[in-house]
Amino acid sequence: MTSPASTTRFDAPFDGDLSADLAFALRLADAADRTAMARFDAPDLDVRLKADASHVTEADLATERAMRTMIEAERPGDGIFGEEYGSSGDTARQWILDPIDGTANYLKGIPMWSTLIALSIDGVPRVGVVSQPSIGRRWWGATRLGAWTNTPDGSARRLAVSAVDSIADSSVSFQSIGQWRDVGELEALERLTSSVWRDRGYGDAWPYMLLAEGRLEFVGEFGVKEYDLASHVAIITEAGGRVTSYAGDDSISDRSVVATNGILHEAFLDLLHPPAPTENPE
């Protein structure tokens, strides 16, 4: 078991105070930034292939180790689920880590990569941090504490999804054509892109944060794992948006995601899943 499936909606009420957990998550991000940036664009970066043919670098491993060391020292009762070192400990309170989301960009010296940090409580992501140190950006949020990002003057700005209420006026990110083709959903992608104002494949964590900032209305993706999504759920939900699987379930374990500004969520799901045509009686 990697991360427990949620039995409640991601926007379900929560009575606890997550201030200390969010502060700790931000300190985890500080440590991750230092570790990952120390080897970014290094000419002698060690890069290897994992069993699934995806890349892993020495920085992926070192960054996750840095965060795990802090969690084990300061939150010894919490579980951990990371991309590189798997799961350990209790899943009721579980830190979900992707040390470098966008490893292909990282190893090429392209600055569009992030560290993803989440705290899931009883299967619901409640705290999220997305840190993109190569361009000096960070986003964070927690249930009842709002969603935020940093600004050039060093202050924090609260995030809110857009108020766009028409698919025809919406801007979307679909990650890649190949993802949709590989799961047999090219027709759905064609319906989507032909129905909206603007479509792009921004990739990795950035489009989810653009959604939380109110700059996009939809992000859809396949082949994603829990550590790819948990931080986004916490931030987008607190910004007023909604995140489900492609089927419409509140789950980060279905290997698919649809994230929207909330207003258009059901409309996008209906567009992606039209009713089957009825047969004409003879």
GROMACS .gro file of C-alpha atoms in nm:
model
  282
    1MET     CA    1   0.000   0.000   0.000
    2THR     CA    2   0.148   0.334  -0.099
    3SER     CA    3  -0.101   0.597   0.011
    4PRO     CA    4  -0.448   0.526   0.147
    5ALA     CA    5  -0.744   0.604  -0.077
    6SER     CA    6  -0.968   0.882   0.044
    7THR     CA    7  -1.321   0.797   0.148
    8THR     CA    8  -1.422   1.163   0.163
    9ARG     CA    9  -1.416   1.455  -0.076
   10PHE     CA   10  -1.093   1.650  -0.086
   11ASP     CA   11  -1.281   1.962   0.023
   12ALA     CA   12  -1.438   1.794   0.326
   13PRO     CA   13  -1.422   2.003   0.647
   14PHE     CA   14  -1.126   1.957   0.881
   15ASP     CA   15  -1.117   2.088   1.237
   16GLY     CA   16  -0.746   2.064   1.314
   17ASP     CA   17  -0.488   2.341   1.311
   18LEU     CA   18  -0.229   2.270   1.041
   19SER     CA   19  -0.016   2.581   1.097
   20ALA     CA   20   0.276   2.390   1.246
   21ASP     CA   21   0.262   2.124   0.974
   22LEU     CA   22   0.261   2.388   0.701
   23ALA     CA   23   0.557   2.566   0.861
   24PHE     CA   24   0.742   2.235   0.874
   25ALA     CA   25   0.657   2.161   0.508
   26LEU     CA   26   0.804   2.498   0.412
   27ARG     CA   27   1.123   2.411   0.600
   28LEU     CA   28   1.134   2.081   0.413
   29ALA     CA   29   1.111   2.279   0.091
   30ASP     CA   30   1.401   2.502   0.202
   31ALA     CA   31   1.617   2.194   0.258
   32ALA     CA   32   1.508   2.043  -0.073
   33ASP     CA   33   1.585   2.366  -0.259
   34ARG     CA   34   1.938   2.379  -0.121
   35THR     CA   35   2.007   2.016  -0.206
   36ALA     CA   36   1.859   2.016  -0.555
   37MET     CA   37   2.008   2.350  -0.661
   38ALA     CA   38   2.356   2.239  -0.553
   39ARG     CA   39   2.367   1.996  -0.847
   40PHE     CA   40   2.137   2.167  -1.099
   41ASP     CA   41   2.301   2.196  -1.443
   42ALA     CA   42   2.616   2.027  -1.314
   43PRO     CA   43   2.819   1.887  -1.608
   44ASP     CA   44   2.908   1.573  -1.410
   45LEU     CA   45   2.556   1.501  -1.279
   46ASP     CA   46   2.506   1.128  -1.224
   47VAL     CA   47   2.200   1.007  -1.418
   48ARG     CA   48   2.067   0.652  -1.425
   49LEU     CA   49   1.765   0.462  -1.556
   50LYS     CA   50   1.516   0.307  -1.316
   51ALA     CA   51   1.339  -0.022  -1.377
   52ASP     CA   52   1.048   0.160  -1.544
   53ALA     CA   53   1.294   0.327  -1.786
   54SER     CA   54   1.248   0.671  -1.627
   55HIS     CA   55   1.550   0.875  -1.525
   56VAL     CA   56   1.677   0.931  -1.173
   57THR     CA   57   1.965   1.159  -1.081
   58GLU     CA   58   2.187   1.182  -0.778
   59ALA     CA   59   1.993   1.501  -0.693
   60ASP     CA   60   1.658   1.318  -0.685
   61LEU     CA   61   1.800   1.074  -0.432
   62ALA     CA   62   1.984   1.331  -0.221
   63THR     CA   63   1.685   1.566  -0.210
   64GLU     CA   64   1.447   1.297  -0.090
   65ARG     CA   65   1.701   1.180   0.168
   66ALA     CA   66   1.732   1.534   0.303
   67MET     CA   67   1.356   1.560   0.353
   68ARG     CA   68   1.324   1.211   0.500
   69THR     CA   69   1.597   1.285   0.753
   70MET     CA   70   1.408   1.589   0.877
   71ILE     CA   71   1.074   1.406   0.895
   72GLU     CA   72   1.222   1.111   1.081
   73ALA     CA   73   1.385   1.348   1.332
   74GLU     CA   74   1.099   1.594   1.384
   75ARG     CA   75   0.787   1.393   1.298
   76PRO     CA   76   0.884   1.037   1.401
   77GLY     CA   77   0.523   0.923   1.428
   78ASP     CA   78   0.435   1.019   1.071
   79GLY     CA   79   0.465   0.795   0.767
   80ILE     CA   80   0.652   0.881   0.449
   81PHE     CA   81   0.584   0.794   0.086
   82GLY     CA   82   0.845   0.918  -0.158
   83GLU     CA   83   0.906   0.854  -0.525
   84GLU     CA   84   1.259   0.729  -0.482
   85TYR     CA   85   1.254   0.538  -0.150
   86GLY     CA   86   0.896   0.414  -0.127
   87SER     CA   87   0.672   0.408   0.178
   88SER     CA   88   0.737   0.358   0.547
   89GLY     CA   89   0.548   0.410   0.871
   90ASP     CA   90   0.187   0.495   0.943
   91THR     CA   91  -0.040   0.604   0.659
   92ALA     CA   92  -0.291   0.794   0.876
   93ARG     CA   93  -0.053   1.092   0.867
   94GLN     CA   94   0.173   1.051   0.567
   95TRP     CA   95   0.422   1.288   0.406
   96ILE     CA   96   0.413   1.239   0.029
   97LEU     CA   97   0.730   1.352  -0.149
   98ASP     CA   98   0.844   1.400  -0.506
   99PRO     CA   99   1.198   1.533  -0.470
  100ILE     CA  100   1.229   1.651  -0.831
  101ASP     CA  101   0.912   1.655  -1.037
  102GLY     CA  102   1.038   1.707  -1.390
  103THR     CA  103   1.362   1.508  -1.373
  104ALA     CA  104   1.390   1.513  -1.754
  105ASN     CA  105   1.403   1.892  -1.740
  106TYR     CA  106   1.642   1.892  -1.443
  107LEU     CA  107   1.899   1.670  -1.611
  108LYS     CA  108   1.884   1.885  -1.927
  109GLY     CA  109   1.939   2.208  -1.733
  110ILE     CA  110   1.587   2.331  -1.808
  111PRO     CA  111   1.453   2.525  -1.506
  112MET     CA  112   1.096   2.392  -1.516
  113TRP     CA  113   1.113   2.137  -1.232
  114SER     CA  114   0.978   2.139  -0.878
  115THR     CA  115   0.990   1.969  -0.542
  116LEU     CA  116   0.646   1.848  -0.432
  117ILE     CA  117   0.562   1.804  -0.063
  118ALA     CA  118   0.227   1.706   0.087
  119LEU     CA  119   0.085   1.588   0.416
  120SER     CA  120  -0.205   1.348   0.374
  121ILE     CA  121  -0.431   1.287   0.675
  122ASP     CA  122  -0.663   0.985   0.654
  123GLY     CA  123  -0.612   0.978   0.278
  124VAL     CA  124  -0.690   1.347   0.214
  125PRO     CA  125  -0.404   1.582   0.114
  126ARG     CA  126  -0.429   1.864   0.369
  127VAL     CA  127  -0.093   2.044   0.332
  128GLY     CA  128   0.089   2.113   0.007
  129VAL     CA  129   0.407   2.290  -0.104
  130VAL     CA  130   0.536   2.320  -0.461
  131SER     CA  131   0.882   2.475  -0.477
  132GLN     CA  132   1.049   2.575  -0.804
  133PRO     CA  133   1.381   2.719  -0.686
  134SER     CA  134   1.545   2.751  -1.028
  135ILE     CA  135   1.307   3.039  -1.106
  136GLY     CA  136   1.254   3.155  -0.748
  137ARG     CA  137   0.891   3.048  -0.719
  138ARG     CA  138   0.698   2.866  -0.448
  139TRP     CA  139   0.332   2.787  -0.382
  140TRP     CA  140   0.184   2.650  -0.059
  141GLY     CA  141  -0.144   2.587   0.115
  142ALA     CA  142  -0.325   2.396   0.386
  143THR     CA  143  -0.684   2.329   0.482
  144ARG     CA  144  -0.840   2.637   0.646
  145LEU     CA  145  -0.516   2.834   0.597
  146GLY     CA  146  -0.560   2.932   0.232
  147ALA     CA  147  -0.328   2.892  -0.066
  148TRP     CA  148  -0.039   3.130  -0.129
  149THR     CA  149   0.257   3.214  -0.351
  150ASN     CA  150   0.562   3.434  -0.317
  151THR     CA  151   0.595   3.766  -0.498
  152PRO     CA  152   0.904   3.950  -0.629
  153ASP     CA  153   0.910   4.183  -0.327
  154GLY     CA  154   0.917   3.888  -0.087
  155SER     CA  155   0.559   3.914   0.036
  156ALA     CA  156   0.298   3.639   0.007
  157ARG     CA  157  -0.004   3.667  -0.221
  158ARG     CA  158  -0.319   3.464  -0.161
  159LEU     CA  159  -0.428   3.244  -0.449
  160ALA     CA  160  -0.775   3.214  -0.599
  161VAL     CA  161  -0.891   3.022  -0.904
  162SER     CA  162  -1.058   3.207  -1.188
  163ALA     CA  163  -1.427   3.291  -1.210
  164VAL     CA  164  -1.452   3.185  -1.575
  165ASP     CA  165  -1.785   3.003  -1.612
  166SER     CA  166  -1.784   2.908  -1.980
  167ILE     CA  167  -1.581   2.630  -2.141
  168ALA     CA  168  -1.562   2.839  -2.456
  169ASP     CA  169  -1.377   3.109  -2.260
  170SER     CA  170  -1.144   2.874  -2.075
  171SER     CA  171  -0.772   2.810  -2.109
  172VAL     CA  172  -0.651   2.452  -2.056
  173SER     CA  173  -0.337   2.243  -2.026
  174PHE     CA  174  -0.344   1.878  -2.131
  175GLN     CA  175   0.023   1.787  -2.064
  176SER     CA  176   0.091   1.575  -2.379
  177ILE     CA  177  -0.093   1.424  -2.674
  178GLY     CA  178   0.087   1.095  -2.617
  179GLN     CA  179  -0.063   1.052  -2.270
  180TRP     CA  180  -0.416   1.082  -2.404
  181ARG     CA  181  -0.342   0.858  -2.704
  182ASP     CA  182  -0.192   0.586  -2.487
  183VAL     CA  183  -0.511   0.556  -2.279
  184GLY     CA  184  -0.744   0.570  -2.580
  185GLU     CA  185  -0.874   0.921  -2.507
  186LEU     CA  186  -0.765   1.112  -2.818
  187GLU     CA  187  -1.126   1.177  -2.920
  188ALA     CA  188  -1.191   1.329  -2.579
  189LEU     CA  189  -0.882   1.547  -2.614
  190GLU     CA  190  -1.001   1.665  -2.955
  191ARG     CA  191  -1.341   1.755  -2.809
  192LEU     CA  192  -1.171   1.941  -2.528
  193THR     CA  193  -0.925   2.141  -2.736
  194SER     CA  194  -1.186   2.230  -2.999
  195SER     CA  195  -1.424   2.360  -2.731
  196VAL     CA  196  -1.198   2.599  -2.539
  197TRP     CA  197  -1.044   2.939  -2.599
  198ARG     CA  198  -0.681   2.827  -2.563
  199ASP     CA  199  -0.497   2.498  -2.516
  200ARG     CA  200  -0.133   2.431  -2.431
  201GLY     CA  201   0.079   2.151  -2.286
  202TYR     CA  202   0.277   2.333  -2.018
  203GLY     CA  203   0.387   2.018  -1.837
  204ASP     CA  204   0.466   1.890  -1.488
  205ALA     CA  205   0.366   2.095  -1.180
  206TRP     CA  206   0.354   2.441  -1.334
  207PRO     CA  207   0.008   2.424  -1.500
  208TYR     CA  208  -0.153   2.318  -1.172
  209MET     CA  209  -0.010   2.624  -1.006
  210LEU     CA  210  -0.126   2.842  -1.298
  211LEU     CA  211  -0.472   2.699  -1.231
  212ALA     CA  212  -0.447   2.789  -0.862
  213GLU     CA  213  -0.339   3.141  -0.962
  214GLY     CA  214  -0.648   3.182  -1.180
  215ARG     CA  215  -0.459   3.169  -1.511
  216LEU     CA  216  -0.598   2.835  -1.636
  217GLU     CA  217  -0.935   2.664  -1.592
  218PHE     CA  218  -0.842   2.299  -1.659
  219VAL     CA  219  -0.547   2.061  -1.631
  220GLY     CA  220  -0.578   1.696  -1.735
  221GLU     CA  221  -0.318   1.423  -1.717
  222PHE     CA  222  -0.266   1.045  -1.718
  223GLY     CA  223   0.003   0.815  -1.582
  224VAL     CA  224   0.044   1.017  -1.263
  225LYS     CA  225   0.125   0.879  -0.919
  226GLU     CA  226   0.023   0.996  -0.573
  227TYR     CA  227   0.345   1.192  -0.527
  228ASP     CA  228   0.275   1.380  -0.853
  229LEU     CA  229  -0.063   1.504  -0.729
  230ALA     CA  230  -0.096   1.527  -0.350
  231SER     CA  231   0.061   1.872  -0.311
  232HIS     CA  232  -0.152   2.008  -0.596
  233VAL     CA  233  -0.474   1.886  -0.435
  234ALA     CA  234  -0.409   2.076  -0.113
  235ILE     CA  235  -0.317   2.400  -0.290
  236ILE     CA  236  -0.586   2.396  -0.560
  237THR     CA  237  -0.862   2.302  -0.315
  238GLU     CA  238  -0.769   2.590  -0.085
  239ALA     CA  239  -0.761   2.824  -0.386
  240GLY     CA  240  -1.124   2.731  -0.457
  241GLY     CA  241  -1.072   2.474  -0.731
  242ARG     CA  242  -1.145   2.106  -0.754
  243VAL     CA  243  -0.931   1.800  -0.826
  244THR     CA  244  -1.059   1.452  -0.913
  245SER     CA  245  -0.955   1.154  -1.116
  246TYR     CA  246  -1.052   1.145  -1.484
  247ALA     CA  247  -1.356   0.943  -1.381
  248GLY     CA  248  -1.460   1.213  -1.133
  249ASP     CA  249  -1.358   1.044  -0.807
  250ASP     CA  250  -1.176   1.218  -0.523
  251SER     CA  251  -0.866   1.004  -0.559
  252ILE     CA  252  -0.495   1.050  -0.623
  253SER     CA  253  -0.437   0.678  -0.679
  254ASP     CA  254  -0.628   0.629  -1.006
  255ARG     CA  255  -0.330   0.732  -1.225
  256SER     CA  256  -0.529   1.017  -1.379
  257VAL     CA  257  -0.633   1.368  -1.285
  258VAL     CA  258  -0.872   1.645  -1.382
  259ALA     CA  259  -0.813   1.975  -1.203
  260THR     CA  260  -1.037   2.277  -1.266
  261ASN     CA  261  -1.149   2.609  -1.124
  262GLY     CA  262  -1.441   2.421  -0.965
  263ILE     CA  263  -1.710   2.619  -1.144
  264LEU     CA  264  -1.654   2.424  -1.464
  265HIS     CA  265  -1.560   2.087  -1.316
  266GLU     CA  266  -1.881   1.899  -1.395
  267ALA     CA  267  -1.905   2.065  -1.735
  268PHE     CA  268  -1.554   1.948  -1.824
  269LEU     CA  269  -1.627   1.595  -1.702
  270ASP     CA  270  -1.944   1.589  -1.914
  271LEU     CA  271  -1.745   1.706  -2.215
  272LEU     CA  272  -1.485   1.434  -2.163
  273HIS     CA  273  -1.745   1.162  -2.097
  274PRO     CA  274  -2.042   1.220  -2.329
  275PRO     CA  275  -2.331   0.975  -2.300
  276ALA     CA  276  -2.321   0.682  -2.536
  277PRO     CA  277  -2.546   0.729  -2.841
  278THR     CA  278  -2.877   0.551  -2.823
  279GLU     CA  279  -2.970   0.310  -3.094
  280ASN     CA  280  -3.261   0.403  -3.317
  281PRO     CA  281  -3.535   0.142  -3.307
  282GLU     CA  282  -3.596  -0.023  -3.642
   0.00000   0.00000   0.00000
